[in-house]
CSV table of C-alpha atoms and ligand atoms in Angstrom, one decimal:
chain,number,residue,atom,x,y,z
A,1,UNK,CA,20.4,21.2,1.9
A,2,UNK,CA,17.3,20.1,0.4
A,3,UNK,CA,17.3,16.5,-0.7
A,4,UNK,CA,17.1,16.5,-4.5
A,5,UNK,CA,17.1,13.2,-6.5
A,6,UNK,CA,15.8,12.5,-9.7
A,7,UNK,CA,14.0,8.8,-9.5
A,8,UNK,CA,15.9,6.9,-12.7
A,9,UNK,CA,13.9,4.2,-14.6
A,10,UNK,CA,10.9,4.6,-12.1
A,11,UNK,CA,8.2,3.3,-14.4
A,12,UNK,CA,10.5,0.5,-15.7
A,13,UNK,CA,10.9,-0.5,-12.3
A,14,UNK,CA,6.9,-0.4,-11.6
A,15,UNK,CA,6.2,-2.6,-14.5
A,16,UNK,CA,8.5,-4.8,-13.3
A,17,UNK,CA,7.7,-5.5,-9.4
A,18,UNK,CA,3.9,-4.6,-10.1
A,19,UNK,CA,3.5,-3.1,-6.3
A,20,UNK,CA,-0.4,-3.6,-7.2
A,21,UNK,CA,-0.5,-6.5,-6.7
A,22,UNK,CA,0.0,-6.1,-2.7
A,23,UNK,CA,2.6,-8.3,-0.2
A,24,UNK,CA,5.7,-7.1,1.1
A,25,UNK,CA,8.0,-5.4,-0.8
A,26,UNK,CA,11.5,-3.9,0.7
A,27,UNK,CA,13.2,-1.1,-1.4
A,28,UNK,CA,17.6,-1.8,-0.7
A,29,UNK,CA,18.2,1.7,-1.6
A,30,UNK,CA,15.7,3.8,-0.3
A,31,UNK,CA,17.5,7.4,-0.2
A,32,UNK,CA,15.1,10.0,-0.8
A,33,UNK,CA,12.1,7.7,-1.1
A,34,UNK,CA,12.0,8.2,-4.7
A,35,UNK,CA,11.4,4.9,-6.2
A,36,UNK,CA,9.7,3.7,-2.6
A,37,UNK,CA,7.3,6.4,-3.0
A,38,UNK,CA,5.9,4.9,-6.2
A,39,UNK,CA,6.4,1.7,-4.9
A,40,UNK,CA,3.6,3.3,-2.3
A,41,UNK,CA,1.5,4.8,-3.8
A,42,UNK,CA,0.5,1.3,-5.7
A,43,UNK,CA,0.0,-0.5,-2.8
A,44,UNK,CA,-3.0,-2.0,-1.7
A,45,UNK,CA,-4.0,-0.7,1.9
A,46,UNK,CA,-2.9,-4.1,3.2
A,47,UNK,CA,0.7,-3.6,1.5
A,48,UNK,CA,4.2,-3.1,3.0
A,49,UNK,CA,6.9,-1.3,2.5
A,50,UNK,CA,10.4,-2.1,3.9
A,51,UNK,CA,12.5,0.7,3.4
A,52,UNK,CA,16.8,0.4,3.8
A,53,UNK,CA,19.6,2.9,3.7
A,54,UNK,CA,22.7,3.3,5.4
A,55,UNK,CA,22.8,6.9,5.4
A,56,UNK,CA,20.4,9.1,8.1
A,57,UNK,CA,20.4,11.7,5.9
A,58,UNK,CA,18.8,10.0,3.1
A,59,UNK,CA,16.3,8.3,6.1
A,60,UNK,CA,15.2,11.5,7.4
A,61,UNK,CA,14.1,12.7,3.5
A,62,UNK,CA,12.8,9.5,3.2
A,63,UNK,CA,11.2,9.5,6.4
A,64,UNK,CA,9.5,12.7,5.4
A,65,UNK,CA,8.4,12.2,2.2
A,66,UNK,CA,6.8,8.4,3.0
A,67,UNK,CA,4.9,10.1,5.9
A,68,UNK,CA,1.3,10.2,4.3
A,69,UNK,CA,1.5,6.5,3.8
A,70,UNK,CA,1.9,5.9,7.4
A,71,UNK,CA,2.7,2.4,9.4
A,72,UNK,CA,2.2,0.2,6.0
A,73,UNK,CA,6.2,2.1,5.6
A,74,UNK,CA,9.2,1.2,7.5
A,75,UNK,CA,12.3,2.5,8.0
A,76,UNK,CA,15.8,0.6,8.8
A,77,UNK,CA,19.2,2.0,8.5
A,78,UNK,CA,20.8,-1.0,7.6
A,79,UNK,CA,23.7,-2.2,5.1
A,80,UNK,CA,21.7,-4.0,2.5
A,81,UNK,CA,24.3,-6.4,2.8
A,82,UNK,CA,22.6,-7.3,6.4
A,83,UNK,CA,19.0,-7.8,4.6
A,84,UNK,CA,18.6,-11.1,6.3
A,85,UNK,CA,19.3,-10.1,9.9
A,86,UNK,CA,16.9,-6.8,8.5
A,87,UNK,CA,13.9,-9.7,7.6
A,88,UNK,CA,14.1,-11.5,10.6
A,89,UNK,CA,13.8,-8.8,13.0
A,90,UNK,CA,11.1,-7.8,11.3
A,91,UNK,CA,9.7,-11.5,11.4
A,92,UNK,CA,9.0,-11.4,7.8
A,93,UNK,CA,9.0,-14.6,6.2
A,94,UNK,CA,8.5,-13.9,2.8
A,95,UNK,CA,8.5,-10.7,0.0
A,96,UNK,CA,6.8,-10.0,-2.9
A,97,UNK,CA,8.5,-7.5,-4.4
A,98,UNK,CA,12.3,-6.2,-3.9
A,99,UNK,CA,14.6,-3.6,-5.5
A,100,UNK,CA,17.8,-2.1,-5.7
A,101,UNK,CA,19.0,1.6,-7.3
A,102,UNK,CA,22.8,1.4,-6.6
A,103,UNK,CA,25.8,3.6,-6.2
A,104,UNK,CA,25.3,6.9,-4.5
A,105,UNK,CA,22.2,9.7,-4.7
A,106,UNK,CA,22.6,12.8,-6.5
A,107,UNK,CA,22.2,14.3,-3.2
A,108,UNK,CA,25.2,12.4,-1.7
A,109,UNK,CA,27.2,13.7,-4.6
A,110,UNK,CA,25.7,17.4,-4.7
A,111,UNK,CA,26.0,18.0,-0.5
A,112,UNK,CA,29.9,19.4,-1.0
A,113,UNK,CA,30.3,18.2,2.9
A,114,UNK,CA,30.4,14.6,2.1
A,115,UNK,CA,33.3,15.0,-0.1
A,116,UNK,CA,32.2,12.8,-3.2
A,117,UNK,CA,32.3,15.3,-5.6
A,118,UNK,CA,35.7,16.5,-6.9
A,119,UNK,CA,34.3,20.0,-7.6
A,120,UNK,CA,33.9,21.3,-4.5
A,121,UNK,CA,36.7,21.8,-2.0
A,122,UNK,CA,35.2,19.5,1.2
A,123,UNK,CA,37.2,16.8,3.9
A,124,UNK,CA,37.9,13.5,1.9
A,125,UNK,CA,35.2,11.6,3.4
A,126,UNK,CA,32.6,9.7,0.8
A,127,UNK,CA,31.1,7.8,3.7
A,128,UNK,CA,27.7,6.5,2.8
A,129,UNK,CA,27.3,5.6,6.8
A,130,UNK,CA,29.1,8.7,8.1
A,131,UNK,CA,29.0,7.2,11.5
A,132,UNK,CA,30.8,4.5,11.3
A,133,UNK,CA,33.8,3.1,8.7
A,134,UNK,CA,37.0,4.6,7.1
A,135,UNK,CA,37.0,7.9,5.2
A,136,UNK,CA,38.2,8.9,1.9
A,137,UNK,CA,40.9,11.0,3.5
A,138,UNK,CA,42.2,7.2,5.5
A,139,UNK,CA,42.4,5.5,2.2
A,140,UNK,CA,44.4,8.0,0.1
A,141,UNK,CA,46.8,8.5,3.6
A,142,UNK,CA,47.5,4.6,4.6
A,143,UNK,CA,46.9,2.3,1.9
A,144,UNK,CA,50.1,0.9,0.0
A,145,UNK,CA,51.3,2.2,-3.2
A,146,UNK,CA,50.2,-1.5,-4.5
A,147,UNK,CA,46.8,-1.5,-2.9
A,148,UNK,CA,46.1,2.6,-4.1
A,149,UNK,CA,46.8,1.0,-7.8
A,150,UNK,CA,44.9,-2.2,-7.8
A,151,UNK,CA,42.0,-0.2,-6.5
A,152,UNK,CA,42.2,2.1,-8.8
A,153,UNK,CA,42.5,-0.4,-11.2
A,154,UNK,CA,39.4,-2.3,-10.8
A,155,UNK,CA,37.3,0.1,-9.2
A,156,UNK,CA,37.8,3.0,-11.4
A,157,UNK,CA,39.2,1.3,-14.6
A,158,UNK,CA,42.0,4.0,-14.6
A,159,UNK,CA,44.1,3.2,-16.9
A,160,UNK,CA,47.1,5.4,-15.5
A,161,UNK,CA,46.9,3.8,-12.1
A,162,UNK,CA,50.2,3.4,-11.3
A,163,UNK,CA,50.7,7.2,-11.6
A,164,UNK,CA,48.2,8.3,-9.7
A,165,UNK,CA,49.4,5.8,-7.0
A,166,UNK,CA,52.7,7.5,-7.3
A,167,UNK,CA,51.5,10.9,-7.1
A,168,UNK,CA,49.4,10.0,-4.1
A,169,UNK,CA,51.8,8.4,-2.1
A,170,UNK,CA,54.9,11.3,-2.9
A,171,UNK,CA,52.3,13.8,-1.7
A,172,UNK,CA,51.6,12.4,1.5
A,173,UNK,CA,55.2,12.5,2.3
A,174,UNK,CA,55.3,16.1,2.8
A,175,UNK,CA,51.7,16.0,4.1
A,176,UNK,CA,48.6,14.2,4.5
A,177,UNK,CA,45.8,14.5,1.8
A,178,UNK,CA,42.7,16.3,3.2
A,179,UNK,CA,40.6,17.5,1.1
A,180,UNK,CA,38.5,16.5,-2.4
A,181,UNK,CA,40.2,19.7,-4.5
A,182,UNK,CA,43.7,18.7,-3.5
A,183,UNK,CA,43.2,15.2,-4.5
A,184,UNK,CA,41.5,16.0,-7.5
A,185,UNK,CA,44.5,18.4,-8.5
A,186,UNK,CA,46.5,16.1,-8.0
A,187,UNK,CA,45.5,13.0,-9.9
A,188,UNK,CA,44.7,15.7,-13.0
A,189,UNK,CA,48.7,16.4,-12.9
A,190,UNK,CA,49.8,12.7,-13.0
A,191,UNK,CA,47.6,11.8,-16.1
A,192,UNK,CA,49.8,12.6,-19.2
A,193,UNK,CA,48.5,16.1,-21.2
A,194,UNK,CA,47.8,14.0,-24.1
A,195,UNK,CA,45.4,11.6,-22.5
A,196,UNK,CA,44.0,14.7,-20.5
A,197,UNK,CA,43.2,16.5,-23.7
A,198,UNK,CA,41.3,13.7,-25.1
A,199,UNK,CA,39.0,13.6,-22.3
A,200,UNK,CA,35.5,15.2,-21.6
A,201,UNK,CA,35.3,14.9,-18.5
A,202,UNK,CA,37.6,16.0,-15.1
A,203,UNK,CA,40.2,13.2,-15.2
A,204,UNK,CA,40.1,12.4,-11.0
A,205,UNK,CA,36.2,11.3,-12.0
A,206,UNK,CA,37.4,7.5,-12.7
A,207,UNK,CA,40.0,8.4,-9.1
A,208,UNK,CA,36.7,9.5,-6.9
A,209,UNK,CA,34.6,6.3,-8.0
A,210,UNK,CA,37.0,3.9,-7.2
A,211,UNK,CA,38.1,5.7,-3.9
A,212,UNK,CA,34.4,5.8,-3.3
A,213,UNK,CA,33.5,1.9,-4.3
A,214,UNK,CA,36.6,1.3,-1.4
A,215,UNK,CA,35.4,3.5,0.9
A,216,UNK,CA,31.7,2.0,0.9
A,217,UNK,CA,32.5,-1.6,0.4
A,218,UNK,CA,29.8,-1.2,-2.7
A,219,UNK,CA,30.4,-4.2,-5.0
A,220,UNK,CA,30.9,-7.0,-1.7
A,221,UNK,CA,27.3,-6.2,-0.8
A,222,UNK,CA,25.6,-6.6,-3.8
A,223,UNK,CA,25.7,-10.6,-4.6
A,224,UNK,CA,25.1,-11.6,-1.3
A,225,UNK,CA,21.8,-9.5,-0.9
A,226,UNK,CA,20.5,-10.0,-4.3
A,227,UNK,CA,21.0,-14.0,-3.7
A,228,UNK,CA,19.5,-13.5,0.1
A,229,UNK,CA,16.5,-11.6,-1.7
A,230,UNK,CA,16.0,-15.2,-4.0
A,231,UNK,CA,15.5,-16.9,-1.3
A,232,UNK,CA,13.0,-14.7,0.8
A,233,UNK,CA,10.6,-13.9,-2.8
A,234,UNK,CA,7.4,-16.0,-3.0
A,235,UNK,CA,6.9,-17.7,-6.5
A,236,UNK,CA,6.0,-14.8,-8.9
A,237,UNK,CA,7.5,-12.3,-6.6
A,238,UNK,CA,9.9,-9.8,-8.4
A,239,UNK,CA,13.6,-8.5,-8.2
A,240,UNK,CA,14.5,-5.4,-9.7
A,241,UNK,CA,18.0,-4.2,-9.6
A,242,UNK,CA,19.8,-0.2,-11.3
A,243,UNK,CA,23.6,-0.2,-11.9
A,244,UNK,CA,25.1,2.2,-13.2
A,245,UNK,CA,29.2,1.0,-14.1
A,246,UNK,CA,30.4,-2.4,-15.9
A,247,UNK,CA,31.6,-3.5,-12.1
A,248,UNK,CA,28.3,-3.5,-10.9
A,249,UNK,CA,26.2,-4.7,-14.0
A,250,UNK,CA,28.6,-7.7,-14.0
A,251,UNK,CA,28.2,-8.6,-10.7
A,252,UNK,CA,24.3,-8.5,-11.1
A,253,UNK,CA,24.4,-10.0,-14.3
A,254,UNK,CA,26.5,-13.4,-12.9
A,255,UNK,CA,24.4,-13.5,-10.2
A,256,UNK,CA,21.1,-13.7,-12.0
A,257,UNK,CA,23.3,-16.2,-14.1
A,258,UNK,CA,23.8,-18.5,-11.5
A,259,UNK,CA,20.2,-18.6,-9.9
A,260,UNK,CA,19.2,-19.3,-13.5
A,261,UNK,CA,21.0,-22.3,-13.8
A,262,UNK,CA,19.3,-25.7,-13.9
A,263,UNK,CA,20.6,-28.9,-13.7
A,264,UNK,CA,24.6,-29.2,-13.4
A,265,UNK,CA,25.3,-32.8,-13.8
A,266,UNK,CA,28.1,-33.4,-16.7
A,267,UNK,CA,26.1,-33.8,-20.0
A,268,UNK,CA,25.3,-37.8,-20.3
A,269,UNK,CA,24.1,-38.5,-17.0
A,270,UNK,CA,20.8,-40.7,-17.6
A,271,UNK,CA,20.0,-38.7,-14.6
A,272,UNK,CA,19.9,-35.9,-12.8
A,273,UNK,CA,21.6,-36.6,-9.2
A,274,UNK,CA,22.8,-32.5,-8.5
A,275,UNK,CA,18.9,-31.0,-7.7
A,276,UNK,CA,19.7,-28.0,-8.9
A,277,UNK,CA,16.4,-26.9,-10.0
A,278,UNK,CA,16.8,-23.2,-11.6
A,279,UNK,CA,15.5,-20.4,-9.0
A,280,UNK,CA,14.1,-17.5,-11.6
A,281,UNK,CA,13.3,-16.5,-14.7
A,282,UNK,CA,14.7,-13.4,-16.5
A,283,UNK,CA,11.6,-10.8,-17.4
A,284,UNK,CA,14.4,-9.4,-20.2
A,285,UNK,CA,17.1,-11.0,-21.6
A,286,UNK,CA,18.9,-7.7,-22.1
A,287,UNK,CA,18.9,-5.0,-19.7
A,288,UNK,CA,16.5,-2.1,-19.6
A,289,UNK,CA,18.2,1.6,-20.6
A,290,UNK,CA,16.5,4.7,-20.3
A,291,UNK,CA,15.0,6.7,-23.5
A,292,UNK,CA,16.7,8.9,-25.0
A,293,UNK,CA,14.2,11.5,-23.1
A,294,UNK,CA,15.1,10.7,-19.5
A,295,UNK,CA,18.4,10.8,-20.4
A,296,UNK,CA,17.9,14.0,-21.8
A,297,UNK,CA,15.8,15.5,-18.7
A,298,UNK,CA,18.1,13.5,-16.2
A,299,UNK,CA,21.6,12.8,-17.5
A,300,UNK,CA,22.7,11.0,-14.5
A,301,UNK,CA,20.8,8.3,-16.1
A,302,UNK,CA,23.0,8.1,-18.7
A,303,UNK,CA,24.9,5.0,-17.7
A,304,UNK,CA,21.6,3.4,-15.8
A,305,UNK,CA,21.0,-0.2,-16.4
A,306,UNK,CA,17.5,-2.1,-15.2
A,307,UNK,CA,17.7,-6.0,-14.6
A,308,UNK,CA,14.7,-7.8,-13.5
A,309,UNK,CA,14.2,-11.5,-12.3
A,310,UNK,CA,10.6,-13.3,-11.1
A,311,UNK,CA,11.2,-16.5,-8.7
A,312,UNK,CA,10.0,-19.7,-9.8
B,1,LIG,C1,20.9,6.0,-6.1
B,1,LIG,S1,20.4,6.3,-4.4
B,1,LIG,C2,18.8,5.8,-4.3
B,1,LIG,C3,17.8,6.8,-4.7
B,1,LIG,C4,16.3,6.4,-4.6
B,1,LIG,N1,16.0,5.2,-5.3
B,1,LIG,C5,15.4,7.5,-4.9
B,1,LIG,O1,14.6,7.4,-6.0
B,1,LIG,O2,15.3,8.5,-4.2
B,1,LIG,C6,21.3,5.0,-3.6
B,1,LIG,C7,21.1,5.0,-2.1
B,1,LIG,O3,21.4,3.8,-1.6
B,1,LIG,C8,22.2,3.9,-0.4
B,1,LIG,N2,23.1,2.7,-0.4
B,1,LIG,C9,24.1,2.4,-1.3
B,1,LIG,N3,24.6,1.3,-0.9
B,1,LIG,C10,24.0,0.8,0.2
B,1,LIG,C11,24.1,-0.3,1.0
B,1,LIG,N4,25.0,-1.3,0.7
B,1,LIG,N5,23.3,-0.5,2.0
B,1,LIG,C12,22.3,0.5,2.2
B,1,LIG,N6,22.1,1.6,1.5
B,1,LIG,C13,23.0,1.8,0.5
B,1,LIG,C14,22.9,5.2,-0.5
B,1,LIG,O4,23.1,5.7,0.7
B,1,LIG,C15,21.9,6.1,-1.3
B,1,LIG,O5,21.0,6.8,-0.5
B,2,LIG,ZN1,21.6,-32.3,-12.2
């Protein structure tokens, strides 16, 4: 299958990290080379581009479509959570530039083999990594009745939870859950009518996101890198980060919150004796959303949010 993705907030994202202006600059989410393309084609001759993903089907595209740029692009299949190890290997010291477009690709969700989508009968699988890791299908068939709800809970902010726990673990009784149609049949007949009625979209969506948040280890990986990132940027250098649910624009949000932070000593102190000296500086205080037209010509956008942060 080809891979098709549309690039969300791609200019947004230019204006912010400014690729211009040359360095190093490391794209976390590479997939189809969308937004590393653009970041490419800005470069100065003696720019860099390190490009991370942890799925080889989103490499190869990637590999293809970054080929006219040459060696100033490289490729690492890598958990962005492992972006240290990724920069030392590399024996970079230093980035100028570094962004993030979370969750999964359209392509991930289109290719009905990966089993992300709950429209198309395929294995429960929703590995990002398909190499490596528990499926979809492992979850849904160990996991307590307890665990099924509380992830459900917090990763797909269902509020029937505990039903579609229920439902899940009665079914797997009389047999194992295998595929994405017979689990998304299943959580639509443990939502009550009424609710089901009011909704616009298949009920198993908020089911399949949390499942798939589990399955990938998402929102873990996202603090960590973003603070590892901090560190590695030269003064001026830019982060640029894409969420698209609450969980993760919470997670990014806190974290710019605490690099922000100056000077914790309780208020009073003649002086300062913590040495926190604050790390960045916001380049919005709000996040960026698309317009109304990308939306329109790309409505996975819809729920897309931009935050950007310059080291001091
Ligand atoms: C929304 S897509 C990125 C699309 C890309 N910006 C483009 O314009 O083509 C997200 C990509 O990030 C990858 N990904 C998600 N979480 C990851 C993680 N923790 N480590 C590495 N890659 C990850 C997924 O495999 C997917 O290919
Ligand atoms: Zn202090």
């Amino acid at each position: 299958m080809e891979f098709k993705h549309i690039s969300i907030l791609a200019n947004e994202c230019m204006d912010a990290l400014q690729p211009q202006r040359g360095g190093i600059y490391v794209d976390c989410t590479a997939g189809g080379g969308g937004h590393s393309f653009e970041i490419a084609r800005r470069l100065p001759e003696n720019g860099r581009l390190i490009c991370l993903d942890r799925d080889d089907a989103a490499l190869a595209a990637c590999e293809k479509r970054l080929a006219p740029f040459g060696d100033r692009v490289t490729l690492v299949k890598s958990n962005f959570s492992e972006l240290q190890s990724v920069l030392q290997k590399l024996e970079i010291e230093a980035i100028d530039g570094i962004m993030w477009d979370l969750g999964v690709s359209s392509y991930q969700l289109d290719e009905k083999s990966r089993g992300f989508s709950y429209t198309a009968e395929a294995p429960l699988d929703m590995r990002m990594d398909t190499t490596c890791g528990a499926t979809a299908a492992d979850i849904v068939n160990r996991y307590s009745e307890a665990e099924l709800i509380r992830i459900l809970r917090d990763y797909g902010e269902e509020k029937f939870a505990p039903r579609v726990a229920h439902a899940i673990v009665c079914a797997r009784e009389e047999k194992p859950l295998t595929t994405t149609t017979e689990l998304a049949e299943l959580v639509y007949q443990s939502i009550p009518a009424a609710a089901r009625r009011k909704e616009s979209q298949h009920p198993a969506r908020r089911t399949f996101q949390a499942i798939r948040i589990e399955v990938n280890g998402e929102l873990a990986a996202i603090a960590p890198s973003v603070e590892t990132a901090i560190q590695y940027l030269a003064p001026g250098g830019r982060a640029a980060v894409i969420t698209f649910h609450s969980l993760e624009d919470r997670i990014v949000k806190q974290t710019f919150a605490s690099l922000l932070g100056g000077c914790t000593c309780p208020p009073g102190f003649p002086v300062c004796v913590c040495g926190n000296a604050p790390k960045i500086r916001l380049l919005n205080k709000k996040p960026i959303l698309p317009s109304e037209e990308e939306i329109e010509y790309n409505p996975r956008s819809h729920s897309a949010k931009l935050r950007c942060a310059e080291k001091l």
